[in-house]
Amino acid sequence: MSSTFLGMPGTAGSGNLRGDRPFPEAAAGALGDEQLRRNLAHATGTIRAKRATVVGELDDWEQLRDAGSAIKIDAMARLPELLERLEREVTTRGGVVHWARDADEANRIVTRLVTDTGQREVVKVKSMATQEIGLNEALEAAGITATETDLAELIVQLDDDRPSHILVPAIHRNRQEIAEIFRTRMRDAQGRVPGGIDNLTDDPAALAEAARRYLREKFLSTRVAVSGANFAVAETGTLCVVESEGNGRMCVTLPDTLITVMGIEKVIPSWRDLEVFLQLLPRSSTGERMNPYTSLWTGVHAASASGPAGSGETGGDTDGPREFHLVLLDNGRTAALSDPVGRPALHCIRCSACLNACPVYSRTGGHAYGSTYPGPIGAILSPLLTGISGPDDPNASLPFASTLCGACYDVCPVKIDIPSILVHLRGRAMREGRRGERAVMRLLAWVLSSARRFGAAERLMPVGRLLARDGRIRRLPPPLSGWTDHRDLPAPPRRSFRRLWARRRAR
């Protein structure tokens, strides 16, 4: 069976999962970009407010979170079994299943499948998995053009930019910037522009209409589509994509060939389990009660006249692919699965609620994380999938890109304890390098382990008042400048709590 590699030691993933510089260095530039911070504050604040409203309508929201967490725990415990069941059901319904150990293998499979159709162009549904493996770049190298059809993904692609948010890839752009991108970059293969694009305003309806005109021809003429999947139901081999624009529906129904790249952790046991996630995901991601488009397909078009297995239902001559390929992607997931503490990161349903709640993300944006997966979930998922090779590995800094405030855990729809995993990964990073920090921690442990040494250190604290101005310490010499480069310190008090307490007891 192809899935026997799940029983083997996992290897680190590859693709777009490791940045080219550490988070502190990348974040420093983002902190100085006031427009970026305004864009992020407005967008994340709006989404948080919408989420709070629709979540507050449900009396059983916490029970739904518990159910989602339990389903994911069960699915990860039975992952080989569920994936083999999924493979059987997809194959029975006319699909073909491919297994990819890493990004390179997945890219080779997809490139070969597209080439075999004789087509040189594909349309794409928004997919974190294809971003993770760098599929667009691999297709381009093979002479195949991939067009993103999600509005935000299209904006990023036209601008030769990178996504900065799981749900809203162009969250770092405002309407004026998007209008300028459309006016200067929106061209078809013949260099033509949609009508009226030169006079395009930043009105949201006008921007959406420009994208609709640009993409309509792509939908009607392109014969191959590439998608990801939000969920895969093992008991029937059904794939599910949820979205808000209708582009996903067009991509999974109009083209003759559909190729889905899906991380192996997306499988769930049954249709009944899907019911839970279709309540959790839209409320946590877009702040909606349900997604405007929930597309489900089982096998190929020729088999689509039959309902779910054993249902006895029959349907009409519905649209759908006549050739369907499912690429099951490992790319470090079995390595993450083998980590008892880090394993819950694979429960993630890519809602992005943790990004919108995170005070670090809201100030630095997604590009600072250097990976396909930004924010709190990216700070744990990227190191788990690709490993930490040493102190100079950019992934080594990601677990430290957090205040450990716990806001991410509070909003996670499947209750991933991100702060605990961050602490776990910080320990791993410390063990694999960062000697300076280890030396500091050992010194602190030595001081704090003795009341006498702690008291002596405490008596030196008022010296810090000499560095303060207006009650704050704004600059310290290296290496302590790593803290004050981006934040202040309160000046030490004139008397410590212990001294005040001792004086009170002496009275």
XYZ file of C-alpha atoms in Angstrom:
507
model
C 0.000 0.000 0.000
C 1.286 3.434 -0.953
C 0.653 4.868 2.487
C 3.161 2.602 4.219
C 5.552 5.561 4.342
C 3.391 6.821 7.211
C 4.913 4.138 9.373
C 8.459 5.270 8.598
C 10.438 8.009 10.369
C 9.321 11.375 9.060
C 11.661 13.658 7.151
C 11.642 17.427 7.153
C 9.527 19.108 4.513
C 10.666 21.408 1.741
C 9.237 24.184 -0.416
C 8.245 27.656 0.792
C 8.470 26.851 4.506
C 11.723 28.536 5.487
C 12.463 32.239 5.205
C 15.740 33.754 4.121
C 16.324 35.763 7.332
C 15.370 35.504 11.025
C 12.058 36.899 12.243
C 13.559 39.741 14.359
C 15.453 41.070 11.372
C 12.441 40.862 9.043
C 10.079 42.291 11.668
C 12.281 45.338 12.244
C 11.512 46.657 8.764
C 7.794 45.919 9.081
C 7.560 47.828 12.359
C 8.742 50.961 10.596
C 6.047 50.741 7.885
C 3.176 52.841 9.236
C 0.909 52.190 6.237
C 1.313 48.444 6.694
C 0.413 48.706 10.363
C -2.684 50.780 9.568
C -3.794 48.250 6.935
C -3.297 45.349 9.322
C -4.994 47.035 12.277
C -8.080 47.893 10.213
C -8.419 44.472 8.585
C -7.740 42.290 11.613
C -9.937 44.469 13.813
C -12.845 44.175 11.384
C -12.543 40.382 11.137
C -12.246 39.990 14.918
C -15.422 41.973 15.467
C -17.366 39.929 12.896
C -16.142 36.683 14.416
C -17.110 37.746 17.925
C -20.642 38.559 16.758
C -21.387 35.232 15.040
C -19.641 33.147 17.714
C -21.666 34.910 20.389
C -24.877 33.699 18.729
C -24.132 30.060 19.594
C -24.753 28.755 23.089
C -22.827 25.565 22.294
C -19.719 27.175 20.775
C -17.373 25.661 23.368
C -18.953 22.241 22.826
C -18.371 22.620 19.079
C -14.711 23.456 19.749
C -14.423 20.371 21.946
C -16.001 18.244 19.218
C -13.675 19.627 16.536
C -10.649 18.952 18.724
C -11.797 15.394 19.500
C -12.384 14.606 15.823
C -8.910 15.827 14.915
C -7.270 13.859 17.742
C -9.041 10.724 16.547
C -8.132 11.362 12.885
C -4.441 11.824 13.668
C -4.442 8.642 15.779
C -5.912 6.677 12.851
C -4.256 8.584 10.011
C -2.842 5.616 8.017
C -6.169 3.790 8.196
C -8.178 6.848 7.117
C -5.856 7.686 4.250
C -6.033 4.152 2.905
C -9.823 4.288 3.128
C -9.799 7.637 1.323
C -7.589 6.212 -1.422
C -9.932 3.238 -1.937
C -13.041 5.409 -2.119
C -11.518 7.970 -4.498
C -10.236 5.200 -6.763
C -13.589 3.406 -6.733
C -15.249 6.582 -7.977
C -12.889 7.055 -10.897
C -10.200 9.230 -9.347
C -6.470 8.576 -9.181
C -4.506 8.999 -5.941
C -0.826 9.975 -5.879
C 1.445 10.030 -2.812
C 4.092 12.737 -2.446
C 6.743 12.587 0.265
C 7.890 16.187 -0.203
C 7.441 19.353 -2.251
C 9.718 18.262 -5.075
C 7.827 15.012 -5.594
C 4.448 16.764 -5.451
C 5.572 19.354 -8.001
C 6.846 16.635 -10.338
C 3.547 14.784 -10.125
C 1.393 17.851 -10.822
C 3.646 19.095 -13.618
C 3.526 15.682 -15.307
C -0.263 15.483 -14.977
C -0.740 18.906 -16.548
C 1.765 18.162 -19.321
C -0.019 14.888 -20.117
C -3.216 16.816 -20.893
C -1.410 18.818 -23.568
C -2.453 22.089 -21.900
C -0.087 24.941 -21.005
C -2.371 26.866 -18.656
C -4.191 26.079 -15.417
C -6.593 27.953 -13.155
C -6.097 27.632 -9.418
C -8.302 27.676 -6.357
C -6.712 29.335 -3.321
C -4.553 26.657 -1.714
C -2.066 26.848 1.142
C -0.674 23.436 0.184
C 0.299 24.570 -3.322
C 1.878 27.719 -1.887
C 3.758 25.566 0.612
C 5.367 23.468 -2.131
C 5.981 26.384 -4.532
C 3.802 24.857 -7.251
C 3.353 28.036 -9.293
C 7.097 28.435 -9.630
C 7.512 24.766 -10.588
C 4.814 25.037 -13.263
C 6.338 28.237 -14.624
C 9.708 26.496 -14.943
C 7.952 23.847 -17.046
C 6.357 26.471 -19.303
C 2.904 26.225 -17.716
C 1.010 29.364 -16.668
C -0.967 29.185 -13.412
C -3.620 31.848 -12.803
C -4.837 32.441 -9.263
C -8.610 32.977 -9.252
C -9.159 34.016 -5.635
C -9.363 37.818 -5.654
C -6.729 38.391 -2.969
C -4.423 35.740 -4.415
C -4.801 37.376 -7.838
C -3.778 40.748 -6.376
C -0.658 39.192 -4.867
C 0.180 37.338 -8.075
C -0.239 40.386 -10.319
C 2.056 42.369 -8.036
C 4.747 39.643 -7.938
C 4.225 39.697 -4.177
C 3.808 37.024 -1.514
C 0.680 36.306 0.563
C 0.828 37.693 4.085
C -2.270 36.113 5.647
C -3.865 32.667 5.503
C -7.381 33.912 4.781
C -6.731 37.340 3.244
C -3.439 37.047 1.322
C -3.461 40.733 0.341
C -4.328 42.044 3.815
C -1.225 44.249 3.680
C -2.664 46.199 0.716
C -5.347 48.896 0.843
C -7.885 49.740 -1.863
C -5.799 52.482 -3.435
C -2.825 50.158 -3.780
C -4.990 47.392 -5.259
C -6.481 49.734 -7.859
C -2.988 50.768 -8.930
C -1.911 47.118 -9.206
C -4.909 46.361 -11.426
C -4.334 49.411 -13.621
C -0.666 48.607 -14.218
C -0.539 44.792 -14.150
C -3.846 43.364 -15.305
C -3.195 42.014 -18.819
C -4.206 38.824 -20.625
C -1.835 36.585 -22.598
C -2.134 38.893 -25.615
C -1.349 41.989 -23.540
C -4.946 43.209 -23.628
C -6.578 44.912 -20.639
C -10.198 44.588 -19.460
C -12.387 47.430 -20.616
C -12.366 50.502 -18.407
C -9.343 49.382 -16.413
C -7.451 52.604 -17.141
C -10.146 54.604 -15.309
C -10.542 52.124 -12.462
C -11.361 53.642 -9.072
C -10.726 52.136 -5.652
C -14.430 51.382 -5.123
C -14.648 47.729 -3.915
C -17.447 46.895 -6.371
C -15.402 48.300 -9.252
C -12.328 46.339 -8.203
C -14.338 43.121 -7.954
C -15.906 43.724 -11.368
C -12.498 44.284 -12.959
C -11.282 40.975 -11.544
C -14.468 39.237 -12.684
C -14.038 40.409 -16.272
C -10.371 39.423 -16.234
C -11.055 35.927 -14.889
C -14.222 35.062 -16.792
C -12.352 34.162 -19.972
C -9.924 32.068 -17.946
C -12.747 30.048 -16.408
C -14.417 29.393 -19.752
C -11.310 28.496 -21.746
C -8.933 26.709 -19.347
C -9.304 22.928 -19.308
C -7.188 22.101 -16.241
C -7.692 23.283 -12.657
C -5.590 22.859 -9.523
C -7.120 23.077 -6.068
C -6.431 22.360 -2.459
C -8.990 20.905 -0.079
C -10.326 22.042 3.257
C -11.459 18.535 4.162
C -11.567 15.020 2.720
C -14.206 12.552 3.954
C -12.637 9.108 4.193
C -15.887 7.127 4.195
C -16.944 8.326 0.722
C -13.801 9.800 -0.863
C -15.478 13.229 -0.994
C -13.376 16.409 -1.190
C -14.575 19.754 0.154
C -13.582 23.341 -0.661
C -15.211 26.292 1.111
C -14.897 29.843 -0.222
C -16.738 33.125 -0.540
C -16.355 34.269 -4.148
C -17.522 31.425 -6.387
C -14.160 31.076 -8.105
C -13.631 27.733 -6.416
C -16.978 26.460 -7.692
C -15.986 27.467 -11.229
C -12.623 25.713 -10.962
C -13.919 22.394 -9.635
C -16.839 22.129 -12.071
C -15.864 23.654 -15.447
C -12.434 22.209 -16.375
C -12.105 18.677 -17.760
C -9.202 17.811 -15.435
C -9.026 18.635 -11.730
C -5.842 18.100 -9.701
C -6.158 18.481 -5.927
C -3.076 18.832 -3.712
C -3.970 18.092 -0.100
C -1.960 17.756 3.078
C -2.551 14.337 4.616
C -3.816 15.907 7.845
C -6.966 17.211 6.122
C -8.704 13.823 6.161
C -11.653 13.308 8.527
C -13.528 10.069 9.128
C -17.153 10.779 8.196
C -19.788 13.125 6.822
C -21.077 13.619 10.346
C -17.677 15.030 11.309
C -17.841 17.464 8.391
C -20.975 18.980 9.940
C -18.935 20.161 12.930
C -16.226 21.818 10.858
C -18.691 23.556 8.547
C -19.929 25.389 11.639
C -16.514 26.106 13.125
C -14.587 27.215 10.036
C -16.715 30.054 8.582
C -17.347 31.667 11.959
C -13.667 31.540 12.869
C -12.314 32.662 9.491
C -14.617 35.137 7.747
C -17.032 35.827 10.600
C -19.893 34.291 8.602
C -22.515 31.789 9.731
C -21.750 29.677 6.691
C -19.589 30.008 3.622
C -21.374 31.307 0.518
C -19.875 28.425 -1.501
C -19.285 24.936 -0.174
C -18.201 22.716 -3.058
C -18.088 18.947 -2.636
C -17.125 16.388 -5.269
C -16.724 12.646 -5.231
C -14.680 11.137 -8.033
C -15.185 12.114 -11.661
C -18.064 13.509 -13.692
C -19.102 10.108 -15.014
C -19.661 8.914 -11.462
C -21.353 12.083 -10.235
C -24.848 10.812 -11.015
C -24.658 8.680 -7.869
C -25.077 10.002 -4.377
C -22.920 9.066 -1.396
C -22.121 5.407 -1.088
C -25.085 3.379 0.117
C -27.474 6.331 -0.038
C -29.443 5.065 -3.030
C -29.699 8.644 -4.262
C -29.210 9.645 -7.896
C -28.674 13.052 -9.359
C -28.844 14.711 -12.735
C -26.071 15.265 -15.252
C -24.095 17.637 -13.034
C -20.929 19.476 -13.924
C -17.600 18.180 -12.691
C -14.204 16.921 -13.789
C -13.925 14.044 -16.228
C -10.467 13.310 -14.864
C -9.637 13.726 -11.192
C -6.265 13.362 -9.452
C -5.684 13.637 -5.712
C -2.097 14.290 -4.585
C -1.665 13.436 -0.890
C 1.183 15.528 0.501
C 3.414 14.614 3.421
C 6.196 17.242 3.282
C 7.149 16.964 6.930
C 3.737 16.059 8.331
C 4.746 12.598 9.499
C 7.726 14.223 11.225
C 5.333 16.565 13.049
C 3.053 13.629 13.830
C 5.914 11.918 15.630
C 6.276 14.844 18.065
C 3.787 14.232 20.918
C 3.794 17.894 21.974
C 3.813 19.417 18.484
C 1.328 16.987 16.913
C -1.783 19.134 17.638
C -0.460 21.711 15.146
C -1.708 19.298 12.473
C -5.251 19.853 13.758
C -5.220 23.324 12.173
C -8.107 23.981 9.766
C -6.488 27.154 8.354
C -9.119 29.573 9.675
C -6.541 32.301 10.530
C -8.341 33.324 13.740
C -5.027 33.150 15.607
C -3.460 35.672 13.216
C -6.257 38.165 13.727
C -5.957 37.884 17.516
C -2.155 38.017 17.703
C -0.581 41.326 18.831
C 2.717 40.392 17.168
C 1.173 39.598 13.778
C -0.930 42.774 13.816
C 2.249 44.856 14.041
C 4.612 42.962 11.762
C 2.370 41.343 9.138
C 2.849 37.959 7.548
C 5.938 38.578 5.417
C 8.135 38.855 8.516
C 7.583 35.155 9.243
C 9.225 34.222 5.938
C 7.015 31.153 5.463
C 3.792 30.193 3.712
C 2.207 29.967 7.159
C 2.459 33.259 9.109
C 1.271 34.221 12.551
C 1.066 31.994 15.645
C 0.203 28.836 13.706
C 3.095 29.477 11.331
C 5.448 30.002 14.267
C 4.826 26.380 15.283
C 3.872 24.691 12.004
C 6.861 25.788 9.915
C 9.514 24.580 12.411
C 7.598 21.322 12.928
C 7.360 20.611 9.194
C 10.915 21.547 8.248
C 12.802 21.215 11.517
C 15.366 23.560 13.053
C 18.814 22.874 11.635
C 20.758 25.171 13.964
C 20.937 28.640 15.529
C 21.286 30.337 12.135
C 18.185 28.658 10.709
C 15.464 31.335 10.266
C 12.957 28.824 11.667
C 14.821 28.913 14.992
C 13.532 32.431 15.663
C 9.851 31.749 14.855
C 8.851 30.199 18.215
C 10.073 33.408 19.857
C 7.773 35.573 17.703
C 5.083 35.614 20.392
C 4.203 37.233 23.679
C 2.661 33.948 24.922
C -0.457 35.943 25.814
C -2.710 33.004 24.908
C -5.077 34.931 22.625
C -4.393 32.427 19.835
C -5.533 29.501 21.986
C -8.658 31.359 23.095
C -9.887 31.810 19.507
C -8.679 28.535 17.936
C -11.780 26.592 16.822
C -10.077 23.221 17.490
C -8.329 24.287 20.702
C -4.714 23.976 19.591
C -2.602 24.980 22.604
C -0.244 27.133 20.539
C 1.503 28.777 23.530
C 2.531 25.387 24.969
C 3.883 24.241 21.609
C 5.786 27.531 21.260
C 7.456 26.922 24.605
C 8.261 23.347 23.527
C 9.865 24.579 20.292
C 11.763 27.313 22.139
C 13.322 24.586 24.228
C 14.290 22.687 21.100
C 15.826 25.813 19.573
C 17.811 26.430 22.746
C 19.107 22.865 22.788
C 20.192 23.086 19.144
C 22.037 26.387 19.438
C 21.640 29.955 20.728
C 24.535 29.576 23.193
C 24.308 33.186 24.332
C 20.753 32.744 25.516
C 21.618 29.493 27.251
C 24.406 31.273 29.125
C 22.025 34.040 30.217
C 19.416 31.538 31.411
C 22.025 29.603 33.379
C 23.196 32.816 35.021
C 19.625 33.723 35.937
C 19.022 30.235 37.322
C 22.144 30.562 39.472
C 21.078 33.967 40.811
C 17.452 32.995 41.456
C 18.290 29.711 43.155
C 19.775 31.515 46.203
C 17.993 34.062 48.368
C 21.336 35.638 49.210
C 22.400 35.999 45.564
C 18.949 37.245 44.591
C 19.083 39.864 47.332
C 22.516 41.051 46.162
C 21.290 41.373 42.582
C 18.221 43.208 43.792
C 20.345 45.814 45.550
C 22.037 46.580 42.207
C 18.774 47.251 40.406
C 18.501 50.981 41.329
C 21.653 51.535 39.246
C 19.370 51.072 36.252
C 17.668 54.342 37.146
C 20.739 56.137 35.847
C 19.796 54.922 32.338
C 16.175 56.029 32.599
C 14.558 59.126 31.151
C 11.019 60.080 32.214
C 10.620 56.784 34.005
C 11.572 54.597 30.994
C 14.754 52.930 29.792
C 14.741 53.374 26.027
C 18.233 52.229 25.093
C 20.622 49.625 26.484
C 24.052 48.571 25.216
C 24.488 45.296 23.257
C 23.462 42.556 23.702
C 20.624 43.990 25.833
C 19.853 46.380 22.966
C 18.001 43.468 21.335
C 15.171 44.294 23.750
C 15.235 48.092 23.699
C 15.507 48.352 19.907
C 11.741 47.821 19.735
C 10.364 48.316 23.250
C 10.969 50.294 26.430
C 11.686 49.091 29.941
C 10.186 50.659 33.054
C 12.788 52.220 35.299
C 13.560 50.121 38.410
C 11.738 51.324 41.538
C 13.669 53.177 44.220
C 12.886 50.400 46.691
C 12.149 46.793 45.872
C 9.040 45.018 47.097
C 11.137 42.889 49.457
C 12.670 46.011 51.068
C 9.260 47.666 51.390
C 7.834 44.501 52.928
C 10.723 44.217 55.376
C 10.251 47.848 56.493
C 6.510 47.270 56.949
C 7.095 44.206 59.100
C 9.671 46.094 61.204
C 7.148 48.730 62.205
